[in-house]
XYZ file of C-alpha atoms in Angstrom:
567
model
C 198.352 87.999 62.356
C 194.646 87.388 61.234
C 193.293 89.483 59.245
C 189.648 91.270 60.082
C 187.132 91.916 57.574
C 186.083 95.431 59.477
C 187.433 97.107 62.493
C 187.353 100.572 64.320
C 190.538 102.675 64.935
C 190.386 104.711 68.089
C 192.932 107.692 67.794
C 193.872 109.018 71.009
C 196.669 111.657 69.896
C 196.092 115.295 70.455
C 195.203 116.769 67.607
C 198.244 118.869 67.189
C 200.340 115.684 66.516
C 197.954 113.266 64.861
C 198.473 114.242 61.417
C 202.332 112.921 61.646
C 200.478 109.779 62.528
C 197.874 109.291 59.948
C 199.678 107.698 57.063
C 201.676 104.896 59.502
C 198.505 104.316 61.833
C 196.405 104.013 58.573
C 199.025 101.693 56.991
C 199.502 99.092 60.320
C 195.705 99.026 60.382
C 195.681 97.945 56.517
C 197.432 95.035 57.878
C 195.000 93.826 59.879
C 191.457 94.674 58.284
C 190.553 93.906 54.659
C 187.412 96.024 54.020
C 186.355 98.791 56.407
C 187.836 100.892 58.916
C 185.778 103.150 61.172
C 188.245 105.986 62.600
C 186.940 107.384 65.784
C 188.072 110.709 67.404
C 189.399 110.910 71.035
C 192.199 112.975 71.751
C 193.825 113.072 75.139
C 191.909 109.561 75.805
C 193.392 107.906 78.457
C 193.245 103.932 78.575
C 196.383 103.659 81.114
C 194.911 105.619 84.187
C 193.923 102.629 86.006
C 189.792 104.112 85.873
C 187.687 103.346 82.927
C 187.180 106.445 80.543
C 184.210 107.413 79.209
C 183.002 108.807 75.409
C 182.420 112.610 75.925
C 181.663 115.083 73.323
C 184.429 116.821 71.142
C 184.156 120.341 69.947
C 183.571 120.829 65.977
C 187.259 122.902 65.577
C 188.929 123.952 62.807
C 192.045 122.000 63.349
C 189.235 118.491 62.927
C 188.068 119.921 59.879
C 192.065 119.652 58.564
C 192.715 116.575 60.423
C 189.312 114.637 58.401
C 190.545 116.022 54.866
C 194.088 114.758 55.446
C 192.969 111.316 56.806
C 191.024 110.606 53.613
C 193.976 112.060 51.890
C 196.373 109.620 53.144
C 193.706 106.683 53.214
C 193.601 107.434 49.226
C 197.327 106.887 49.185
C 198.469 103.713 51.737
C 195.247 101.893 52.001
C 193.094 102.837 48.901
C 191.474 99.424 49.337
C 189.636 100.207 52.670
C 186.709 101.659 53.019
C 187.234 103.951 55.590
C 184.935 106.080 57.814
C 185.086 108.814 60.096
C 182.800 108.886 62.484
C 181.471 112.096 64.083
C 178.282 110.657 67.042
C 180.842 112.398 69.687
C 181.884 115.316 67.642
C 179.165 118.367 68.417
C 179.455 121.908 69.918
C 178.884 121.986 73.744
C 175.670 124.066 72.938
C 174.348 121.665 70.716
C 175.237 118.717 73.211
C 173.428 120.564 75.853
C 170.548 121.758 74.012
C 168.930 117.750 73.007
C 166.625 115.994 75.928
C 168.242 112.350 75.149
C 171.756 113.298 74.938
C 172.322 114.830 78.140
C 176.517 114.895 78.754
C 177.168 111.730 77.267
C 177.553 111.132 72.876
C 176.238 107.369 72.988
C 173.311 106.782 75.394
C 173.412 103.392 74.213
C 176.194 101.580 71.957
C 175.260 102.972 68.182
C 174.933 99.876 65.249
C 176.807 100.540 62.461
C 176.440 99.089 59.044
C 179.523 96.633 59.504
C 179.912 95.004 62.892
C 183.444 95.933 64.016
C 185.574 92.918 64.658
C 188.541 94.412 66.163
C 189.455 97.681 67.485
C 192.827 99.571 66.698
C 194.850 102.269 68.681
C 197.265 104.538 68.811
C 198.005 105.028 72.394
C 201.577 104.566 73.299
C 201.930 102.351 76.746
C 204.382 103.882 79.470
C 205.219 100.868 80.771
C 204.836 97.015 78.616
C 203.660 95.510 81.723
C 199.830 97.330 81.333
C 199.220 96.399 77.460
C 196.442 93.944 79.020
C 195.157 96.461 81.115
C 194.949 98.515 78.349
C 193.555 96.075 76.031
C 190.522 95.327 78.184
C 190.184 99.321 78.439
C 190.048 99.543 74.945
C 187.758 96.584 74.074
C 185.197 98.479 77.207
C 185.184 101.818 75.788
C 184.501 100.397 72.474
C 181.647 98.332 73.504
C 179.532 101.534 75.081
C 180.325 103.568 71.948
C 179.343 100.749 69.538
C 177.489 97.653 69.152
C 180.937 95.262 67.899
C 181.303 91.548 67.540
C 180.793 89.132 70.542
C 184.489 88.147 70.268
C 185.887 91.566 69.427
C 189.900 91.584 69.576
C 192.023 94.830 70.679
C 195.419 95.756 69.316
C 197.770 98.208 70.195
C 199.787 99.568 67.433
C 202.191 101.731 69.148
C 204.741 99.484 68.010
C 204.921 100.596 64.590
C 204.964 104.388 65.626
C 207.739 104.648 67.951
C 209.824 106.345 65.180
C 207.205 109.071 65.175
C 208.098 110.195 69.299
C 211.069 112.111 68.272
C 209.603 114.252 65.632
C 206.376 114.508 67.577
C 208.356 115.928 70.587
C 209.312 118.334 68.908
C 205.746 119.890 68.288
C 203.974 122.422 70.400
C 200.964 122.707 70.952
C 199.474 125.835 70.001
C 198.680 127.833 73.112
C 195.742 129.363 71.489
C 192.347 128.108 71.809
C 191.719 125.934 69.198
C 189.369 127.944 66.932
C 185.731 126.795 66.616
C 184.159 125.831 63.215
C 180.869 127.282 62.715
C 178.224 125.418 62.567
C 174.541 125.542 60.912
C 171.392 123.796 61.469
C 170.831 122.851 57.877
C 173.529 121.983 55.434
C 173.130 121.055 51.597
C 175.503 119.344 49.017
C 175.440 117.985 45.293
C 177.291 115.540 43.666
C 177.377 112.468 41.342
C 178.863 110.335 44.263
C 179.319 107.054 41.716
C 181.512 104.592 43.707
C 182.471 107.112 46.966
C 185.306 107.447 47.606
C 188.035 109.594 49.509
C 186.961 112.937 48.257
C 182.990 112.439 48.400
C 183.809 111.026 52.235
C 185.770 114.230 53.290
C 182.935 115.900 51.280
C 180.055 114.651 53.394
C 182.309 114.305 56.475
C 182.849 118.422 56.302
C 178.820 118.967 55.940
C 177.979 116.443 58.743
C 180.828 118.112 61.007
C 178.565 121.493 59.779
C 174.988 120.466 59.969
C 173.267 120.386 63.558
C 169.707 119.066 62.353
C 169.383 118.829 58.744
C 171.501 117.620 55.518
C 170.459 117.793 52.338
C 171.934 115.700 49.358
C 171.353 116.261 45.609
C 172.379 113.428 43.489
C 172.397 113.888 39.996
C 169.919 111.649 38.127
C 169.772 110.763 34.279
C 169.315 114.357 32.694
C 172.727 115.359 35.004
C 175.423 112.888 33.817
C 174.723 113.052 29.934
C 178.105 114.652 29.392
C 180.194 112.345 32.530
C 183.238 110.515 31.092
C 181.928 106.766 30.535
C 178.583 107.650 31.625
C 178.010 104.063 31.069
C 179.979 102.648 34.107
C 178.312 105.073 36.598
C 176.205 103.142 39.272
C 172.619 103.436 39.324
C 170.872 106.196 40.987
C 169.129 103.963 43.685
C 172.817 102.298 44.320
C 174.425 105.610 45.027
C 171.488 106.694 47.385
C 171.528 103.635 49.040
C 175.900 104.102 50.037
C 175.253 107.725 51.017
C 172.325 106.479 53.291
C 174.397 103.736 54.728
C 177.566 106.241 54.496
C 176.011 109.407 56.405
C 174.154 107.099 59.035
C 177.392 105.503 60.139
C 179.301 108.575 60.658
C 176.364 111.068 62.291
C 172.968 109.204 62.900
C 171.519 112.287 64.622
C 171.341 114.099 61.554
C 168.239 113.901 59.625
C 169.171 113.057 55.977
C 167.139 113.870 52.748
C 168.679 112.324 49.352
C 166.709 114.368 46.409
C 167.740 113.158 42.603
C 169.285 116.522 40.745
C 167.565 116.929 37.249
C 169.273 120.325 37.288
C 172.581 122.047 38.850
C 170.398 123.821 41.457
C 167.694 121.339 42.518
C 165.915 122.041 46.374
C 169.042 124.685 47.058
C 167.301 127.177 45.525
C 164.234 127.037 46.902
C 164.434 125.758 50.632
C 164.443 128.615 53.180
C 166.111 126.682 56.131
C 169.190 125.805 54.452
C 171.325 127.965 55.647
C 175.113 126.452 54.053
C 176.293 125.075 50.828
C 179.619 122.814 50.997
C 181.409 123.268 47.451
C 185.084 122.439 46.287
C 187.457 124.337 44.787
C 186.168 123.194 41.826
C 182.088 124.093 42.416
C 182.878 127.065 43.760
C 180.961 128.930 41.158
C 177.907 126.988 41.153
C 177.899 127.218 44.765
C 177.603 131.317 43.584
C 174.844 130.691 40.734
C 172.763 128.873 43.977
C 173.232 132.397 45.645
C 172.418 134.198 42.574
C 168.673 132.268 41.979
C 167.990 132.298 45.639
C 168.448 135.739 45.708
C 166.055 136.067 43.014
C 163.650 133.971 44.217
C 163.763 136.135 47.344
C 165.610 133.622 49.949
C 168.857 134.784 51.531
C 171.822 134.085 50.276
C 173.693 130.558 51.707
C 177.053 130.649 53.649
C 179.847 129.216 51.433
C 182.017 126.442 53.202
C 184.681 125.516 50.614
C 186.937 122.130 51.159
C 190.035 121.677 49.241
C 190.180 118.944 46.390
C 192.182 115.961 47.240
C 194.993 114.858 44.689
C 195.542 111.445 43.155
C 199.091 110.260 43.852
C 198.053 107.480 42.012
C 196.516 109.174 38.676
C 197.498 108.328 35.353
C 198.229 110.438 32.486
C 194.984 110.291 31.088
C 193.504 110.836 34.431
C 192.313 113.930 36.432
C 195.049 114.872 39.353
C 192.128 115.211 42.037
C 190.809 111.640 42.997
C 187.298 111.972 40.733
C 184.707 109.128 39.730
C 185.840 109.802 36.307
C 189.226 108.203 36.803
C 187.765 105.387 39.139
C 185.503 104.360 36.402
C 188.540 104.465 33.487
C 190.598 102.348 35.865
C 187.349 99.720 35.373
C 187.715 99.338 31.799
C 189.582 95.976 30.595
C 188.538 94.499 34.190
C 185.993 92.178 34.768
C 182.891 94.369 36.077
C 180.327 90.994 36.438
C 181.334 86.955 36.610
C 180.308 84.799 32.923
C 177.282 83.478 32.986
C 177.602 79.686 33.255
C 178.553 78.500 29.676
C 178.976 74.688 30.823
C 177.014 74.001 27.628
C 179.917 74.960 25.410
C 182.877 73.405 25.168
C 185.339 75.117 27.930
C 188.558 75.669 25.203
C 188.460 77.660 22.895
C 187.488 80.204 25.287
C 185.439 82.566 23.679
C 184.701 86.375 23.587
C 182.245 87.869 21.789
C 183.080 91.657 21.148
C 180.581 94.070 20.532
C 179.881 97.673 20.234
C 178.016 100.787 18.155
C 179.285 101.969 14.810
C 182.683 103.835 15.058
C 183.237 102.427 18.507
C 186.772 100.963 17.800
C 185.473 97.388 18.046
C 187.022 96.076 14.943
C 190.402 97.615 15.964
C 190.344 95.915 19.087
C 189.359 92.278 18.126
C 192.946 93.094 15.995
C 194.840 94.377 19.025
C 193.326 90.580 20.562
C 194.129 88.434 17.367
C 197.961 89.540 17.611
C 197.697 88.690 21.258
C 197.291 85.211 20.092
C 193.195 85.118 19.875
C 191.831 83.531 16.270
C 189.429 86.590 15.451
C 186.019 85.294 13.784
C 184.742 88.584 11.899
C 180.822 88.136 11.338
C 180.866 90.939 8.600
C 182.549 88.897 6.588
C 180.879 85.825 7.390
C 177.824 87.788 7.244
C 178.931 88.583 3.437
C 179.184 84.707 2.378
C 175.777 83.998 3.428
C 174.572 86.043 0.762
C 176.834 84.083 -1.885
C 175.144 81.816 -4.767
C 173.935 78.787 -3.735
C 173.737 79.253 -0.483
C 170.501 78.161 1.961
C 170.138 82.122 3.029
C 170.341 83.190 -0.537
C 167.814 80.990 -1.947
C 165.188 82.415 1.194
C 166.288 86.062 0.507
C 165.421 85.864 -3.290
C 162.051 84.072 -2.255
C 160.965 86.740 0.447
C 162.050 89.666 -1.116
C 162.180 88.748 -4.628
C 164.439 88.768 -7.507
C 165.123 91.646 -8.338
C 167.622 92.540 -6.204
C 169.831 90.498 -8.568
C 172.855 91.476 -10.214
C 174.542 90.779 -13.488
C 176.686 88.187 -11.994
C 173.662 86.462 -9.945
C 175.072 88.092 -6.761
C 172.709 90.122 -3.970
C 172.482 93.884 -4.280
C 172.907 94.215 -0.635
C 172.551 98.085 -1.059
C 169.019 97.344 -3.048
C 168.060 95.033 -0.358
C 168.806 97.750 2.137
C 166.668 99.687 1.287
C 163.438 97.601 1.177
C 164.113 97.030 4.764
C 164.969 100.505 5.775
C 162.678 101.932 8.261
C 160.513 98.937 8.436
C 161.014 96.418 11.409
C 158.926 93.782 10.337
C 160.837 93.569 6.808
C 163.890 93.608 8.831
C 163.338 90.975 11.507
C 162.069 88.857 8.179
C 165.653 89.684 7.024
C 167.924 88.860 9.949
C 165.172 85.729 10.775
C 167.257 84.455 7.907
C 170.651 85.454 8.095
C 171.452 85.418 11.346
C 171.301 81.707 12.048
C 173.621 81.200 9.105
C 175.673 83.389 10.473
C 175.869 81.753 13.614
C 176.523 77.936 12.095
C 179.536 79.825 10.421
C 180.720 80.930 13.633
C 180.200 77.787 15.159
C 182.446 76.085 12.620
C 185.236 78.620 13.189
C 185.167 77.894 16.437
C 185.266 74.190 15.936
C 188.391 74.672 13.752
C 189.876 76.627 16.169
C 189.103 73.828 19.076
C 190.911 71.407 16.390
C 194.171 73.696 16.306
C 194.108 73.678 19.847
C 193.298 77.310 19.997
C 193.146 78.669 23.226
C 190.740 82.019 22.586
C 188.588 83.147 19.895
C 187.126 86.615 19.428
C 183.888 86.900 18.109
C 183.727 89.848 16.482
C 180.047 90.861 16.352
C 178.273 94.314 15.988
C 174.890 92.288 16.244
C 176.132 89.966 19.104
C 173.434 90.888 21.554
C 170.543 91.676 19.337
C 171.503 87.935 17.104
C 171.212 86.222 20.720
C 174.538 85.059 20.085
C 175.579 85.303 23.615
C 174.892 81.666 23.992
C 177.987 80.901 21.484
C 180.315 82.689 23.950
C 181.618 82.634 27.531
C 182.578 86.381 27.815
C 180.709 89.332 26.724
C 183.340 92.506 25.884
C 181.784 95.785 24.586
C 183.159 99.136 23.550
C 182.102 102.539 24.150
C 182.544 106.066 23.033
C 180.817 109.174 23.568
C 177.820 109.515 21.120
C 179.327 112.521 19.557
C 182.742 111.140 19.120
C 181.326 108.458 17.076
C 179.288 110.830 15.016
C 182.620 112.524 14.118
C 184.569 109.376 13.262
C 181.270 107.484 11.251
C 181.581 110.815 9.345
C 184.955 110.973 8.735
C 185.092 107.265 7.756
C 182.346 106.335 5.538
C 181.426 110.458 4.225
C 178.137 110.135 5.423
C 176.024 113.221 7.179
C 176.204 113.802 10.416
C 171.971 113.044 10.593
C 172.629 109.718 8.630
C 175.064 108.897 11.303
C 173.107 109.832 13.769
C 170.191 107.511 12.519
C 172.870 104.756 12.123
C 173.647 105.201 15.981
C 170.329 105.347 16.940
C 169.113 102.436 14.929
C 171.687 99.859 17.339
C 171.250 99.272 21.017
C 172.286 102.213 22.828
C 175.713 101.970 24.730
C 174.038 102.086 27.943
C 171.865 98.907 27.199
C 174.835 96.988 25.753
C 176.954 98.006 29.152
C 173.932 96.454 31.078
C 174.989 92.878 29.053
C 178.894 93.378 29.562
C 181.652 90.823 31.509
C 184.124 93.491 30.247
C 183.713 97.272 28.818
C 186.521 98.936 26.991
C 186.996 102.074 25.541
C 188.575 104.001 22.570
C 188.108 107.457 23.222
C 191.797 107.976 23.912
C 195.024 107.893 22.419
C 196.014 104.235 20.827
C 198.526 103.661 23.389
C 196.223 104.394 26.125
C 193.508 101.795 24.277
C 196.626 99.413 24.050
C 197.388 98.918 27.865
C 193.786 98.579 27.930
C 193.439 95.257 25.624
C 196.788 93.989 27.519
C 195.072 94.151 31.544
C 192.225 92.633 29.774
C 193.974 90.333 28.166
C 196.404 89.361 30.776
C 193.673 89.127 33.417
C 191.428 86.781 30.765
C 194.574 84.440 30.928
C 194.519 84.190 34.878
C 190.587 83.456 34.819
C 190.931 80.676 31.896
C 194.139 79.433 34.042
C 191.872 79.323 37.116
C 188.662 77.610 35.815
C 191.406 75.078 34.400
C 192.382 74.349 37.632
C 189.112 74.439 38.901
C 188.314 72.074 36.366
C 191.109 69.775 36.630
C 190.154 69.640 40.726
C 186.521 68.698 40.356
C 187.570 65.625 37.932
C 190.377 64.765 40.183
C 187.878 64.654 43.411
C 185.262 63.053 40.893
C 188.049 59.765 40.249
C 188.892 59.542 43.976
């Protein structure tokens, strides 16, 4: 069946039984839309009556509340490639509904745009009889028109099919005879987060506030001074990014609402101080700082905010190394060794050997690494060393080092006191660019001839092993730019450890490179060290093995363009 790049799937259920169907209504709908799937709330629709139904408002009950947190649950687990939304326009308390001038009785005056036009719509009403599936179809496709502004050509499918199985077990629910019991709501709701790359947890998140807040939601994102001590800090998206998805993210699901997005510079930010908030959504997990916001309003003489806690959602697919809850953390670990931005086009190098050039601050695990890729099969060109034979007698850069700096940096033996040299250039840039002005090029022309010796052998990858790659301008010597990161205080303790320096010399030595942030900004590939050597192994192997399918596929690509190029 064709596949749809977004679609909406209209769940008819009552609510009682719908969470049976989740998981294998979210799975058939994988099936049949690649990117995003809006999920919009109806129970007890009717699209077999014969009469054409119309979108009324649903009460904000408890029993939604569970049904949204299990949906992004099981979205996490059988489709974890779909963006999916829940969307909440028709989900308000009668009083609410009634209260508003423009929204008299009905949810969607007009059809609401959403940020992805819907190109099919899903459901999972069950037909009583085969012989109406086109009546029901065209139902379907109607309904879905006045809630939403869709595609021209929108297509409807039934997928009752694939949930027949679930009529026995559902029969033998009942629905509570009870009133379903009503969530309270609030005019003005507030959460904080990171929210780098939402996913299912941030969505039930900001699902649960919009499902709370009647008027007003407030969002604090943590800025720069907030994620100084996030796992791989590095890969987090940039504040204006994440701003931008929660925009796009909270307009889709309740456009009513009137959204403010405020950058966090501390773990309270406008919470404290705004008098009309009156509710503060927190996790298990932020439970207590949802408490210190109580404590400083209190003191800054506001009333204390209502405490709505949602429950965290676990990662059936988590790793070892990962947190159980789905987290940003282990979404951005799951990035490392994969290809996070295409090459830059390196047509003016020679396409085999396929080079990387490897880079990263001092104690990053760089050097172990470019090892892990030479016994991969990758000819590793170290540039320490080369950088040590351009200081050898005789050679162009030692005949300019003796005349710019003079020579008495000599040794008995003729050679380069390196450690003398050092420190006429310590702490003074213009001595040092004079310095690397004439070693670096050398450098490079050794590199270049490794590499041609390598293309000789008929080598298919080398490894450029550079701490200076970026700050050289050596990136136009290599297709691929890898770099390595660790925490700055983890390589403080290993620079120590290794080469018995203080911990303010290594510090200096750290902050004397580019910072790991600004070498990210440059990177095809970023890979890590901060774990166990195993978990750094599988690392170098994905990034490895996928490096093999993209020099397999600009082969091809390569072999196609001369092919078409003969004919």
């Amino acid at each position: 069946m064709t596949m749809f790049s977004t679609g909406i799937l209209v769940l008819t259920s009552p609510l009682h039984t719908l969470p049976l169907r989740i998981a294998p209504v979210l799975s058939s709908a994988a099936q049949l839309v690649e990117r995003t799937l809006y999920v919009h709330l109806h129970p007890g629709l009717n699209l077999g009556s014969g009469s054409q139904p119309r979108p009324v408002f649903i009460p904000p009950v408890v029993d939604l509340s569970a049904l949204i947190t299990r949906l992004y649950s099981n979205a996490a687990d059988v489709c974890g490639h779909l963006d999916v939304r829940v969307l909440l326009t028709n989900v308000r308390a009668q009083s609410a509904a009634c209260s508003g001038t423009t929204i008299p009785n009905c949810p969607f005056p007009t059809p609401q745009s959403l940020s992805h036009s819907p190109e099919v719509v899903l459901t999972d009403f069950p037909l009583q009889d085969p012989g109406q599936s086109h009546q029901v179809t065209q139902c379907l496709q109607r309904y879905t028109g006045h809630c939403y502004v869709c595609s021209p050509s929108l297509q409807s499918v039934l997928l009752h099919p694939q949930l027949m199985r679930l009529q026995e077990k559902e029969e033998g629910l009942k629905e509570s005879e009870e009133k379903a019991e009503p969530l309270e709501t609030y005019s003005d709701v507030v959460v904080g987060g990171t929210f780098d790359r939402l996913h299912g947890a941030h969505k039930t998140l900001l699902n649960i506030s919009c499902l709370l807040a009647n008027r007003r939601f407030l969002i604090g994102v943590c800025d720069q001074a907030m994620l100084k001590k996030k796992v791989l800090k590095e890969l987090v998206e940039p504040y204006s990014l994440r701003t931008q998805r929660l925009q796009e993210f909270v307009e889709d699901i309740k456009p009513s609402l009137q959204v403010e997005i405020v950058p966090l510079d501390d773990p309270y930010g406008v919470s404290v101080v705004d008098p009309l908030i009156q509710c503060i959504v927190v996790s298990e997990e932020t439970r207590k700082g949802g408490m210190a916001v109580n404590k400083k309003r209190i003191e800054n003489g506001l009333p204390a905010l209502i405490l709505h806690e949602i429950q965290l959602l676990k990662d059936a697919h988590h790793t070892e190394t990962e947190e159980e809850k789905i987290s940003s953390s282990s979404l951005r670990s799951r990035l490392l060794g994969t290809l996070l931005t295409p090459p830059e086009d390196a047509s003016h190098i020679a396409p085999l050997p396929y080079v990387i050039g490897l880079t990263g601050g001092s104690g990053s695990g760089k050097t172990s690494i470019a090892r892990q890729l030479e016994a991969l099969g990758a000819v590793r060109i170290d540039c320490d060393k080369l950088g040590h034979e351009v200081y050898q007698p005789g050679t162009a850069a030692y005949h300019r080092v003796l005349e710019e700096f003079g020579s008495d940096l000599l040794n008995a033996d003729k050679t380069i006191n390196r450690r003398a040299l050092g420190r006429k250039v310590f702490g003074n840039q213009e001595r040092l660019k004079a310095l690397t002005d004439i070693v670096w090029p050398e450098i490079a022309l050794l590199v270049k001839n490794r590499i041609s010796q390598a293309r000789e052998e008929g080598k298919q990858v080398c490894v450029l092993d550079a701490a200076v790659l970026l700050e050289a301008g050596w990136t136009d010597m290599v297709h691929e730019v890898w770099v390595t990161v660790i925490p700055e205080e983890e390589a403080v303790l290993r620079i120590t450890e290794r080469d018995g320096v203080t911990t303010e010399d290594a510090l200096r030595r750290l902050q004397s490179q580019w910072s790991n942030s600004k070498q990210v900004g440059h990177a095809n590939v970023v890979l890590s060290t901060l774990w166990e050597p195993e978990v750094t192994r599988k690392q170098v192997l994905k990034a490895w093995n996928l490096l093999q399918k993209r020099i397999q596929h600009r082969q091809e690509g390569h072999a196609l363009v001369t092919t078409s190029a003969q004919v």
